[in-house]
Amino acid sequence: MSHQARILMCRPDFYGIEYEINPWMNTERPTDHATAVTQWSDLHRILNEHGARIELLPPVAGLPDLVFTANAALIYRDRAICSRFRHVQRQGEEQHDAAWLSANGFTVESLPDDHFFEGAGDALFCGDTLFAGYRMRSQAASHQLVAKRIGRRVIPLELVDPYYYHLDTCFCPLTQEMAAYYPGAFDDYGRKALAEYIPTLIEVDKDEARSFACNAVVVGSTVTTNTGCPFFHEQLRAMGFTPVATPLSEFVKAGGSAKCLTLRLDGEEAARWRTLNSILSE
Ligand code: ARG
C-alpha cells in the first residue's frame, strides 16, 4: 500500500494583516476575507484530491498567522520540535501548536529560551540532510541544537534577502536528491553548499520566486504552488512531475503561500523523500 501524506492546515477564520514582520506585510493592504477563505479551501481540496489526508488545527482569534502551520514545529518521526518565534506577535501561537501536536500523538520538545527557531519554515529535509535557513528568523545555533538532538547532519544556509526570510520561501526539496531554489536568496557559501549536497537543482528566476514558486507543496509527484510560476511548472513537467497552480494572492500579502499553509505530519516519511523513479512508478 502506498504511503498517505498527512498534512496539518488551519482555517483562515482569523487571518489578516494586523502587523508587519516581513517586507511583504503592509497593514494598509488588508486581505479580503472571502477571497482568502476561497483560496485556502481550494488549496485544501487540491491536496486532498491528490491523496493527502488533511488534519485541522483550530484557528484562534488574535493569532492571524496561525494559518501558516509550517511554522508550528519541525516534525521528525513522532517528535515535534516546537517553534520559538522571533517576533512577539507570533509567540502566542506556540502554546496552541504544542497542545495540538501533543494531543495528536507527538512527543513535543522545545528549545531553550532565546533560541529562535521557526520549524518547518526554516528547516527542511532533502534526503537525510536537514537544510536550515538562519538570520532573519531562526538562529544558526538553534539548528545545530536540533540536528544534534535528532542525530542528523545539518547544512546551515544564511538567508540574505529580507523578502526570503524563511528557507521555505526560496528552497523546496522535490525528492531526496532534487530541489528547487532561488539563487538570489543565498550567499556564495549557501549556493555552493546546495550544489555540493543536492545532485539536481532547479533554478527559479526572480519573477517566479516573487510569486512564491519555491513555496511548493509536494505530495508524491504533484507539486502545488501559487499562480504565476509558468516557467517553473514547465521545468517540473519536463522532469515528470505534475504541477498544479492555485491562486494564493491573499496569503502572499502576509509573505506566505502554499507550503507555508501546510505542515507535513508524516514524520520519517517527510524526512525520507523517495527517489523520483519510485514516485513515478507508483
Ligand atoms: N506573516 C508570517 C510571518 O511573517 C508568514 C509566515 C510564512 N511562513 C513560512 N513558512 N514561510 O511570520
Coordinates of C-alpha atoms and ligand atoms in Angstrom, one line a residue:
M1 CA 0.0 0.0 0.0
S2 CA 1.4 3.4 -0.9
H3 CA 2.1 5.9 1.9
Q4 CA -0.5 8.6 2.5
A5 CA 0.8 12.1 3.2
R6 CA -0.6 13.7 6.4
I7 CA -0.8 17.5 6.3
L8 CA -1.8 20.0 9.1
M9 CA -3.7 23.1 8.0
C10 CA -5.6 25.8 9.9
R11 CA -8.7 27.6 8.5
P12 CA -8.2 31.3 7.9
D13 CA -11.1 32.4 10.1
F14 CA -9.0 35.0 12.0
Y15 CA -6.4 35.6 9.2
G16 CA -5.5 39.2 8.3
I17 CA -2.6 41.7 8.1
E18 CA -2.6 43.0 11.7
Y19 CA 1.1 43.8 12.0
E20 CA 4.2 44.0 9.8
I21 CA 7.0 41.5 10.5
N22 CA 8.3 40.9 7.0
P23 CA 8.6 43.2 3.9
W24 CA 5.5 41.7 2.2
M25 CA 3.2 42.8 5.0
N26 CA 1.6 46.2 4.9
T27 CA -1.3 46.9 7.3
E28 CA -2.7 49.3 4.8
R29 CA -3.0 46.5 2.3
P30 CA -5.6 44.3 4.0
T31 CA -6.8 40.9 2.9
D32 CA -10.2 40.2 1.5
H33 CA -11.6 37.6 3.9
A34 CA -14.0 35.9 1.5
T35 CA -11.2 35.6 -1.1
A36 CA -8.8 34.2 1.5
V37 CA -11.3 31.6 2.5
T38 CA -11.9 30.5 -1.1
Q39 CA -8.1 30.4 -1.8
W40 CA -7.4 28.4 1.3
S41 CA -10.3 26.0 0.6
D42 CA -9.1 25.4 -2.9
L43 CA -5.6 24.5 -1.7
H44 CA -7.2 22.2 0.9
R45 CA -9.3 20.5 -1.8
I46 CA -6.4 20.1 -4.3
L47 CA -4.1 18.5 -1.7
N48 CA -6.9 16.2 -0.6
E49 CA -7.7 15.2 -4.2
H50 CA -4.0 14.4 -4.8
G51 CA -4.1 11.9 -1.9
A52 CA -3.1 13.9 1.2
R53 CA -5.0 13.4 4.5
I54 CA -5.6 16.9 5.9
E55 CA -5.9 17.5 9.6
L56 CA -7.0 20.8 11.1
L57 CA -5.5 23.0 13.8
P58 CA -8.4 25.0 15.4
P59 CA -8.0 28.8 14.5
V60 CA -7.6 31.2 17.4
A61 CA -8.8 34.9 17.4
G62 CA -5.9 37.3 17.7
L63 CA -3.4 35.0 16.0
P64 CA -3.7 35.8 12.3
D65 CA -0.6 34.0 11.2
L66 CA -1.6 30.7 12.8
V67 CA -2.8 29.7 9.3
F68 CA 0.9 29.3 8.4
T69 CA 1.2 25.8 10.0
A70 CA 4.7 25.2 8.5
N71 CA 6.0 27.3 11.4
A72 CA 4.4 25.2 14.1
A73 CA 7.3 22.8 14.5
L74 CA 9.8 20.6 12.8
I75 CA 8.4 17.1 12.7
Y76 CA 10.8 14.2 12.9
R77 CA 9.2 10.8 13.1
D78 CA 6.9 11.0 16.2
R79 CA 8.8 14.0 17.6
A80 CA 7.7 17.7 17.2
I81 CA 10.4 20.2 17.8
C82 CA 8.3 23.3 18.5
S83 CA 9.0 26.8 17.3
R84 CA 10.2 29.7 19.3
F85 CA 9.1 32.6 17.3
R86 CA 11.4 35.6 16.9
H87 CA 8.5 38.1 16.8
V88 CA 6.3 38.7 19.9
Q89 CA 3.3 38.9 17.5
R90 CA 3.6 35.2 16.7
Q91 CA 4.8 33.9 20.1
G92 CA 1.2 33.3 21.2
E93 CA 0.9 30.6 18.6
E94 CA 3.5 28.3 20.4
Q95 CA 1.1 27.0 23.1
H96 CA -1.6 26.2 20.6
D97 CA 0.8 24.3 18.2
A98 CA 2.3 22.4 21.1
A99 CA -1.1 21.5 22.6
W100 CA -2.4 20.2 19.2
L101 CA 0.7 18.2 18.5
S102 CA 0.8 16.6 21.9
A103 CA -2.9 15.8 21.8
N104 CA -2.3 14.1 18.4
G105 CA 0.4 11.7 19.5
F106 CA 3.6 13.7 19.0
T107 CA 6.3 13.9 21.6
V108 CA 6.6 17.7 22.0
E109 CA 10.0 19.2 22.6
S110 CA 11.2 22.8 22.8
L111 CA 14.4 24.6 22.6
P112 CA 16.0 26.6 25.4
D113 CA 14.9 30.3 25.9
D114 CA 16.3 32.7 23.4
H115 CA 16.8 30.1 20.8
F116 CA 14.7 31.3 17.9
F117 CA 13.5 28.5 15.6
E118 CA 10.6 28.7 13.2
G119 CA 10.0 25.0 12.5
A120 CA 9.5 23.6 9.0
G121 CA 9.5 27.1 7.7
D122 CA 13.3 27.2 8.2
A123 CA 14.3 23.5 8.5
L124 CA 13.7 21.2 5.5
F125 CA 15.0 17.7 4.8
C126 CA 16.3 16.8 1.4
G127 CA 17.1 13.2 1.8
D128 CA 18.6 12.6 5.2
T129 CA 20.2 16.0 5.4
L130 CA 18.5 18.9 7.2
F131 CA 18.8 22.2 5.3
A132 CA 18.4 25.1 7.7
G133 CA 17.9 28.8 7.0
Y134 CA 19.0 31.4 9.5
R135 CA 19.5 35.1 10.2
M136 CA 16.1 36.7 9.6
R137 CA 14.1 34.3 11.9
S138 CA 15.7 31.1 13.1
Q139 CA 19.3 31.2 14.5
A140 CA 22.1 29.0 13.4
A141 CA 22.7 27.9 17.0
S142 CA 19.1 26.6 17.1
H143 CA 19.6 24.5 14.0
Q144 CA 22.8 23.0 15.5
L145 CA 21.0 22.0 18.6
V146 CA 18.1 20.5 16.6
A147 CA 20.5 18.5 14.4
K148 CA 22.3 17.2 17.5
R149 CA 19.0 16.1 19.1
I150 CA 17.8 14.2 16.1
G151 CA 21.2 12.9 15.1
R152 CA 21.1 14.3 11.6
R153 CA 23.6 16.3 9.5
V154 CA 22.5 20.0 9.2
I155 CA 23.6 22.4 6.5
P156 CA 23.1 26.0 7.7
L157 CA 22.2 28.4 4.9
E158 CA 22.3 32.2 5.6
L159 CA 19.3 34.0 4.1
V160 CA 20.4 37.3 2.7
D161 CA 17.3 38.9 1.1
P162 CA 14.6 40.0 3.6
Y163 CA 11.9 39.0 1.1
Y164 CA 13.0 35.4 1.6
Y165 CA 13.1 35.4 5.3
H166 CA 12.2 31.8 5.8
L167 CA 14.0 29.0 3.9
D168 CA 10.8 27.6 2.5
T169 CA 10.2 30.8 0.6
C170 CA 13.4 30.2 -1.6
F171 CA 14.1 26.4 -1.3
C172 CA 12.0 23.4 -2.0
P173 CA 13.1 19.7 -1.8
L174 CA 11.3 17.7 -4.5
T175 CA 12.9 14.3 -4.0
Q176 CA 15.7 13.1 -1.9
E177 CA 18.2 14.2 -4.5
M178 CA 16.4 17.1 -6.2
A179 CA 15.3 20.6 -5.1
A180 CA 14.2 23.9 -6.5
Y181 CA 15.8 27.1 -5.2
Y182 CA 16.1 30.8 -5.9
P183 CA 19.8 31.6 -6.0
G184 CA 19.4 35.3 -5.1
A185 CA 18.2 34.4 -1.6
F186 CA 21.6 32.8 -0.7
D187 CA 25.2 33.9 -0.4
D188 CA 28.0 32.2 -2.3
Y189 CA 28.7 29.8 0.5
G190 CA 25.0 28.8 0.6
R191 CA 24.8 28.3 -3.2
K192 CA 28.0 26.2 -3.1
A193 CA 26.7 24.1 -0.2
L194 CA 23.4 23.4 -2.0
A195 CA 25.2 22.4 -5.2
E196 CA 27.6 20.2 -3.2
Y197 CA 24.9 18.2 -1.4
I198 CA 22.0 18.1 -3.8
P199 CA 22.6 16.4 -7.2
T200 CA 19.9 18.1 -9.2
L201 CA 18.9 21.7 -8.5
I202 CA 16.2 23.6 -10.4
E203 CA 16.8 27.3 -10.5
V204 CA 13.8 29.6 -10.1
D205 CA 14.0 33.0 -11.6
K206 CA 13.5 36.3 -9.8
D207 CA 9.9 37.0 -11.0
E208 CA 8.7 33.5 -10.2
A209 CA 10.5 33.5 -6.9
R210 CA 8.4 36.6 -6.1
S211 CA 5.3 34.6 -7.0
F212 CA 6.4 32.1 -4.4
A213 CA 7.3 29.3 -6.9
C214 CA 9.7 27.7 -4.3
N215 CA 6.9 27.7 -1.7
A216 CA 5.5 24.5 -3.1
V217 CA 3.7 21.6 -1.5
V218 CA 5.0 18.3 -2.8
V219 CA 2.7 15.3 -2.5
G220 CA 4.1 12.3 -4.4
S221 CA 4.7 13.7 -7.9
T222 CA 2.2 16.5 -7.6
V223 CA 3.7 20.0 -6.9
T224 CA 1.2 22.7 -5.9
T225 CA 2.1 26.4 -6.0
N226 CA 0.6 29.8 -6.3
T227 CA -0.2 31.0 -9.8
G228 CA 2.4 33.0 -11.7
C229 CA 5.1 30.3 -12.0
P230 CA 4.7 29.0 -15.6
F231 CA 8.4 28.5 -16.3
F232 CA 8.9 26.6 -13.1
H233 CA 5.9 24.4 -13.9
E234 CA 7.3 23.7 -17.4
Q235 CA 10.6 22.6 -15.8
L236 CA 8.7 20.4 -13.4
R237 CA 6.6 18.8 -16.1
A238 CA 9.7 18.1 -18.1
M239 CA 11.1 16.1 -15.1
G240 CA 7.9 14.1 -14.8
F241 CA 6.1 16.0 -12.0
T242 CA 2.5 17.2 -12.2
P243 CA 2.5 20.9 -11.3
V244 CA -0.8 22.5 -10.1
A245 CA -1.3 26.3 -9.9
T246 CA -3.9 27.7 -7.5
P247 CA -4.3 31.5 -6.6
L248 CA -2.9 32.4 -3.1
S249 CA -2.6 36.2 -3.5
E250 CA -4.3 36.9 -0.2
F251 CA -1.6 34.9 1.7
V252 CA 1.2 36.5 -0.3
K253 CA 0.1 39.7 1.4
A254 CA 1.4 38.2 4.6
G255 CA 4.6 36.8 3.0
G256 CA 3.3 33.2 2.6
S257 CA 1.9 30.8 0.1
A258 CA 1.1 27.1 -0.5
K259 CA 3.9 25.4 1.5
C260 CA 3.6 27.9 4.5
L261 CA 0.0 26.9 4.8
T262 CA 0.9 23.3 5.4
L263 CA 2.9 21.1 7.8
R264 CA 3.8 17.5 6.9
L265 CA 3.0 15.3 9.8
D266 CA 4.2 12.0 8.5
G267 CA 7.5 12.3 10.3
E268 CA 10.1 10.0 9.0
E269 CA 8.5 9.8 5.6
A270 CA 8.8 13.6 5.3
A271 CA 12.5 13.2 6.1
R272 CA 13.0 10.5 3.6
W273 CA 11.7 11.7 0.2
R274 CA 11.7 8.8 -2.1
T275 CA 13.6 8.9 -5.4
L276 CA 11.8 10.4 -8.4
N277 CA 11.7 7.0 -10.1
S278 CA 10.0 5.3 -7.2
I279 CA 7.4 8.1 -7.0
L280 CA 6.7 8.0 -10.7
S281 CA 6.4 4.2 -10.8
E282 CA 3.6 4.2 -8.2
Ligands
ARG1 N1 3.3 36.5 8.2 C1 4.0 35.3 8.5 C2 5.4 35.7 9.1 O1 6.0 36.7 8.7 C3 4.2 34.5 7.3 C4 4.8 33.2 7.6 C5 5.1 32.4 6.3 N2 5.5 31.0 6.7 C6 6.5 30.4 6.1 N3 6.7 29.1 6.5 N4 7.3 30.9 5.2 O2 5.9 35.0 10.0

